[in-house]
Amino acid sequence: MTRRNWLLQQLGIKKWKLRCPAAVLPGAIAFTTTLPDHIRLLLVAYSLPPVDHQLVVDVARSMAITPAQIYRVTPKQVMLLQQNSVRCYCWWLGLDVLRNFAGISFNTPPLAVLSSNVGAKCELWHRISTIILHTAAISCRLD
């Protein structure tokens, strides 16, 4: 028994552990530290856009990714992911790359800027085409 638990016991305070903190505590997030195997795009942003946002859909489609293969996380949540569990594309939306994972990472301005700035969109599409060419070249070498 730890000193803390002993002190709580001496004060007559029972220690409880919540089975589902997200249901009781507002703002609590149930979060896993590994990604499911089917995930191909990890989208990291402070303000998470919906998966059905037109630009997100277009980016996913250009990379041959379905909305079901996109996983959205905040910067705090991405720090909880195990380093070896991320083997997919990582799109850092509106922030710098915070962690290096096994997949290809790219960062862009926030979605609001991308939606209204033609130059930022052109740079995004250029990066995606470079990523697709790079991925195709690697798979050709492996064959």
PDB file of N, CA and C in Angstrom, residues 40-92:
ATOM      1  N   ARG A  40      -4.980   4.670 -42.220  1.00  0.00           N
ATOM      2  CA  ARG A  40      -3.948   5.035 -43.202  1.00  0.00           C
ATOM      3  C   ARG A  40      -3.590   6.515 -43.168  1.00  0.00           C
ATOM      4  N   LEU A  41      -4.423   7.333 -42.481  1.00  0.00           N
ATOM      5  CA  LEU A  41      -4.135   8.763 -42.365  1.00  0.00           C
ATOM      6  C   LEU A  41      -4.454   9.233 -40.957  1.00  0.00           C
ATOM      7  N   LEU A  42      -3.434   9.735 -40.274  1.00  0.00           N
ATOM      8  CA  LEU A  42      -3.596  10.308 -38.943  1.00  0.00           C
ATOM      9  C   LEU A  42      -3.649  11.819 -39.124  1.00  0.00           C
ATOM     10  N   LEU A  43      -4.774  12.419 -38.762  1.00  0.00           N
ATOM     11  CA  LEU A  43      -4.966  13.860 -38.908  1.00  0.00           C
ATOM     12  C   LEU A  43      -4.835  14.497 -37.523  1.00  0.00           C
ATOM     13  N   VAL A  44      -3.834  15.379 -37.365  1.00  0.00           N
ATOM     14  CA  VAL A  44      -3.567  16.001 -36.070  1.00  0.00           C
ATOM     15  C   VAL A  44      -3.860  17.496 -36.176  1.00  0.00           C
ATOM     16  N   ALA A  45      -4.743  18.000 -35.300  1.00  0.00           N
ATOM     17  CA  ALA A  45      -5.092  19.423 -35.311  1.00  0.00           C
ATOM     18  C   ALA A  45      -5.642  19.831 -33.955  1.00  0.00           C
ATOM     19  N   TYR A  46      -5.520  21.114 -33.641  1.00  0.00           N
ATOM     20  CA  TYR A  46      -6.132  21.625 -32.409  1.00  0.00           C
ATOM     21  C   TYR A  46      -7.643  21.599 -32.532  1.00  0.00           C
ATOM     22  N   SER A  47      -8.135  22.059 -33.664  1.00  0.00           N
ATOM     23  CA  SER A  47      -9.568  22.034 -33.941  1.00  0.00           C
ATOM     24  C   SER A  47      -9.798  20.972 -35.016  1.00  0.00           C
ATOM     25  N   LEU A  48     -10.338  19.840 -34.601  1.00  0.00           N
ATOM     26  CA  LEU A  48     -10.459  18.698 -35.510  1.00  0.00           C
ATOM     27  C   LEU A  48     -11.599  18.910 -36.507  1.00  0.00           C
ATOM     28  N   PRO A  49     -11.275  18.897 -37.808  1.00  0.00           N
ATOM     29  CA  PRO A  49     -12.326  19.054 -38.803  1.00  0.00           C
ATOM     30  C   PRO A  49     -13.113  17.755 -38.943  1.00  0.00           C
ATOM     31  N   PRO A  50     -14.358  17.845 -39.377  1.00  0.00           N
ATOM     32  CA  PRO A  50     -15.115  16.611 -39.598  1.00  0.00           C
ATOM     33  C   PRO A  50     -14.517  15.823 -40.764  1.00  0.00           C
ATOM     34  N   VAL A  51     -14.650  14.522 -40.705  1.00  0.00           N
ATOM     35  CA  VAL A  51     -14.102  13.663 -41.756  1.00  0.00           C
ATOM     36  C   VAL A  51     -14.799  13.927 -43.092  1.00  0.00           C
ATOM     37  N   ASP A  52     -16.021  14.447 -43.037  1.00  0.00           N
ATOM     38  CA  ASP A  52     -16.747  14.711 -44.280  1.00  0.00           C
ATOM     39  C   ASP A  52     -16.562  16.139 -44.797  1.00  0.00           C
ATOM     40  N   HIS A  53     -15.613  16.900 -44.224  1.00  0.00           N
ATOM     41  CA  HIS A  53     -15.282  18.227 -44.759  1.00  0.00           C
ATOM     42  C   HIS A  53     -14.747  18.027 -46.174  1.00  0.00           C
ATOM     43  N   GLN A  54     -15.167  18.879 -47.105  1.00  0.00           N
ATOM     44  CA  GLN A  54     -14.852  18.661 -48.520  1.00  0.00           C
ATOM     45  C   GLN A  54     -13.352  18.572 -48.790  1.00  0.00           C
ATOM     46  N   LEU A  55     -12.554  19.421 -48.163  1.00  0.00           N
ATOM     47  CA  LEU A  55     -11.107  19.370 -48.403  1.00  0.00           C
ATOM     48  C   LEU A  55     -10.491  18.097 -47.836  1.00  0.00           C
ATOM     49  N   VAL A  56     -10.944  17.670 -46.673  1.00  0.00           N
ATOM     50  CA  VAL A  56     -10.446  16.419 -46.080  1.00  0.00           C
ATOM     51  C   VAL A  56     -10.818  15.240 -46.980  1.00  0.00           C
ATOM     52  N   VAL A  57     -12.036  15.247 -47.498  1.00  0.00           N
ATOM     53  CA  VAL A  57     -12.488  14.191 -48.404  1.00  0.00           C
ATOM     54  C   VAL A  57     -11.630  14.182 -49.667  1.00  0.00           C
ATOM     55  N   ASP A  58     -11.351  15.358 -50.221  1.00  0.00           N
ATOM     56  CA  ASP A  58     -10.540  15.448 -51.441  1.00  0.00           C
ATOM     57  C   ASP A  58      -9.112  14.950 -51.210  1.00  0.00           C
ATOM     58  N   VAL A  59      -8.526  15.333 -50.081  1.00  0.00           N
ATOM     59  CA  VAL A  59      -7.165  14.879 -49.758  1.00  0.00           C
ATOM     60  C   VAL A  59      -7.157  13.357 -49.612  1.00  0.00           C
ATOM     61  N   ALA A  60      -8.117  12.826 -48.883  1.00  0.00           N
ATOM     62  CA  ALA A  60      -8.181  11.372 -48.675  1.00  0.00           C
ATOM     63  C   ALA A  60      -8.364  10.648 -50.008  1.00  0.00           C
ATOM     64  N   ARG A  61      -9.265  11.145 -50.827  1.00  0.00           N
ATOM     65  CA  ARG A  61      -9.527  10.499 -52.118  1.00  0.00           C
ATOM     66  C   ARG A  61      -8.282  10.516 -52.999  1.00  0.00           C
ATOM     67  N   SER A  62      -7.534  11.626 -52.989  1.00  0.00           N
ATOM     68  CA  SER A  62      -6.324  11.712 -53.814  1.00  0.00           C
ATOM     69  C   SER A  62      -5.244  10.741 -53.360  1.00  0.00           C
ATOM     70  N   MET A  63      -5.311  10.335 -52.078  1.00  0.00           N
ATOM     71  CA  MET A  63      -4.335   9.389 -51.542  1.00  0.00           C
ATOM     72  C   MET A  63      -4.899   7.966 -51.490  1.00  0.00           C
ATOM     73  N   ALA A  64      -6.065   7.763 -52.128  1.00  0.00           N
ATOM     74  CA  ALA A  64      -6.744   6.462 -52.158  1.00  0.00           C
ATOM     75  C   ALA A  64      -7.070   5.974 -50.744  1.00  0.00           C
ATOM     76  N   ILE A  65      -7.588   6.890 -49.933  1.00  0.00           N
ATOM     77  CA  ILE A  65      -7.946   6.602 -48.538  1.00  0.00           C
ATOM     78  C   ILE A  65      -9.431   6.879 -48.361  1.00  0.00           C
ATOM     79  N   THR A  66     -10.116   5.990 -47.665  1.00  0.00           N
ATOM     80  CA  THR A  66     -11.533   6.195 -47.385  1.00  0.00           C
ATOM     81  C   THR A  66     -11.683   6.952 -46.060  1.00  0.00           C
ATOM     82  N   PRO A  67     -12.824   7.604 -45.833  1.00  0.00           N
ATOM     83  CA  PRO A  67     -13.029   8.289 -44.551  1.00  0.00           C
ATOM     84  C   PRO A  67     -12.894   7.361 -43.339  1.00  0.00           C
ATOM     85  N   ALA A  68     -13.210   6.100 -43.500  1.00  0.00           N
ATOM     86  CA  ALA A  68     -13.081   5.140 -42.399  1.00  0.00           C
ATOM     87  C   ALA A  68     -11.623   4.876 -42.033  1.00  0.00           C
ATOM     88  N   GLN A  69     -10.694   5.206 -42.919  1.00  0.00           N
ATOM     89  CA  GLN A  69      -9.273   4.982 -42.671  1.00  0.00           C
ATOM     90  C   GLN A  69      -8.569   6.219 -42.111  1.00  0.00           C
ATOM     91  N   ILE A  70      -9.352   7.248 -41.753  1.00  0.00           N
ATOM     92  CA  ILE A  70      -8.802   8.476 -41.170  1.00  0.00           C
ATOM     93  C   ILE A  70      -9.039   8.448 -39.662  1.00  0.00           C
ATOM     94  N   TYR A  71      -8.000   8.814 -38.909  1.00  0.00           N
ATOM     95  CA  TYR A  71      -8.112   8.890 -37.453  1.00  0.00           C
ATOM     96  C   TYR A  71      -7.720  10.298 -37.056  1.00  0.00           C
ATOM     97  N   ARG A  72      -8.586  11.005 -36.343  1.00  0.00           N
ATOM     98  CA  ARG A  72      -8.354  12.397 -35.963  1.00  0.00           C
ATOM     99  C   ARG A  72      -7.975  12.495 -34.493  1.00  0.00           C
ATOM    100  N   VAL A  73      -6.888  13.230 -34.212  1.00  0.00           N
ATOM    101  CA  VAL A  73      -6.442  13.413 -32.828  1.00  0.00           C
ATOM    102  C   VAL A  73      -5.975  14.850 -32.614  1.00  0.00           C
ATOM    103  N   THR A  74      -5.987  15.267 -31.354  1.00  0.00           N
ATOM    104  CA  THR A  74      -5.441  16.565 -30.970  1.00  0.00           C
ATOM    105  C   THR A  74      -3.949  16.408 -30.677  1.00  0.00           C
ATOM    106  N   PRO A  75      -3.210  17.511 -30.587  1.00  0.00           N
ATOM    107  CA  PRO A  75      -1.784  17.411 -30.258  1.00  0.00           C
ATOM    108  C   PRO A  75      -1.529  16.707 -28.913  1.00  0.00           C
ATOM    109  N   LYS A  76      -2.389  16.920 -27.916  1.00  0.00           N
ATOM    110  CA  LYS A  76      -2.224  16.222 -26.635  1.00  0.00           C
ATOM    111  C   LYS A  76      -2.380  14.717 -26.812  1.00  0.00           C
ATOM    112  N   GLN A  77      -3.374  14.310 -27.608  1.00  0.00           N
ATOM    113  CA  GLN A  77      -3.613  12.888 -27.813  1.00  0.00           C
ATOM    114  C   GLN A  77      -2.493  12.240 -28.609  1.00  0.00           C
ATOM    115  N   VAL A  78      -1.926  12.962 -29.578  1.00  0.00           N
ATOM    116  CA  VAL A  78      -0.868  12.367 -30.401  1.00  0.00           C
ATOM    117  C   VAL A  78       0.368  12.070 -29.558  1.00  0.00           C
ATOM    118  N   MET A  79       0.556  12.826 -28.479  1.00  0.00           N
ATOM    119  CA  MET A  79       1.701  12.570 -27.607  1.00  0.00           C
ATOM    120  C   MET A  79       1.522  11.276 -26.811  1.00  0.00           C
ATOM    121  N   LEU A  80       0.293  10.786 -26.706  1.00  0.00           N
ATOM    122  CA  LEU A  80       0.025   9.546 -25.978  1.00  0.00           C
ATOM    123  C   LEU A  80       0.192   8.302 -26.847  1.00  0.00           C
ATOM    124  N   LEU A  81       0.258   8.488 -28.161  1.00  0.00           N
ATOM    125  CA  LEU A  81       0.379   7.336 -29.062  1.00  0.00           C
ATOM    126  C   LEU A  81       1.753   6.692 -28.937  1.00  0.00           C
ATOM    127  N   GLN A  82       1.763   5.382 -28.977  1.00  0.00           N
ATOM    128  CA  GLN A  82       3.033   4.660 -28.947  1.00  0.00           C
ATOM    129  C   GLN A  82       3.763   4.905 -30.260  1.00  0.00           C
ATOM    130  N   GLN A  83       5.053   5.132 -30.162  1.00  0.00           N
ATOM    131  CA  GLN A  83       5.877   5.474 -31.329  1.00  0.00           C
ATOM    132  C   GLN A  83       5.755   4.437 -32.445  1.00  0.00           C
ATOM    133  N   ASN A  84       5.772   3.166 -32.092  1.00  0.00           N
ATOM    134  CA  ASN A  84       5.762   2.103 -33.108  1.00  0.00           C
ATOM    135  C   ASN A  84       4.357   1.748 -33.594  1.00  0.00           C
ATOM    136  N   SER A  85       3.317   2.391 -33.056  1.00  0.00           N
ATOM    137  CA  SER A  85       1.960   2.044 -33.475  1.00  0.00           C
ATOM    138  C   SER A  85       1.490   2.861 -34.667  1.00  0.00           C
ATOM    139  N   VAL A  86       2.233   3.896 -35.048  1.00  0.00           N
ATOM    140  CA  VAL A  86       1.815   4.766 -36.144  1.00  0.00           C
ATOM    141  C   VAL A  86       2.654   4.464 -37.374  1.00  0.00           C
ATOM    142  N   ARG A  87       2.030   3.805 -38.328  1.00  0.00           N
ATOM    143  CA  ARG A  87       2.691   3.452 -39.586  1.00  0.00           C
ATOM    144  C   ARG A  87       1.783   3.864 -40.742  1.00  0.00           C
ATOM    145  N   CYS A  88       1.466   5.152 -40.758  1.00  0.00           N
ATOM    146  CA  CYS A  88       0.572   5.677 -41.779  1.00  0.00           C
ATOM    147  C   CYS A  88       0.966   7.115 -42.087  1.00  0.00           C
ATOM    148  N   TYR A  89       0.264   7.730 -43.038  1.00  0.00           N
ATOM    149  CA  TYR A  89       0.487   9.139 -43.318  1.00  0.00           C
ATOM    150  C   TYR A  89       0.039   9.960 -42.109  1.00  0.00           C
ATOM    151  N   CYS A  90       0.768  11.029 -41.800  1.00  0.00           N
ATOM    152  CA  CYS A  90       0.403  11.923 -40.699  1.00  0.00           C
ATOM    153  C   CYS A  90       0.253  13.333 -41.251  1.00  0.00           C
ATOM    154  N   TRP A  91      -0.953  13.870 -41.163  1.00  0.00           N
ATOM    155  CA  TRP A  91      -1.234  15.224 -41.646  1.00  0.00           C
ATOM    156  C   TRP A  91      -1.350  16.135 -40.434  1.00  0.00           C
ATOM    157  N   TRP A  92      -0.397  17.021 -40.272  1.00  0.00           N
ATOM    158  CA  TRP A  92      -0.354  17.978 -39.165  1.00  0.00           C
ATOM    159  C   TRP A  92      -1.020  19.249 -39.671  1.00  0.00           C
TER     160      TRP A  92
END
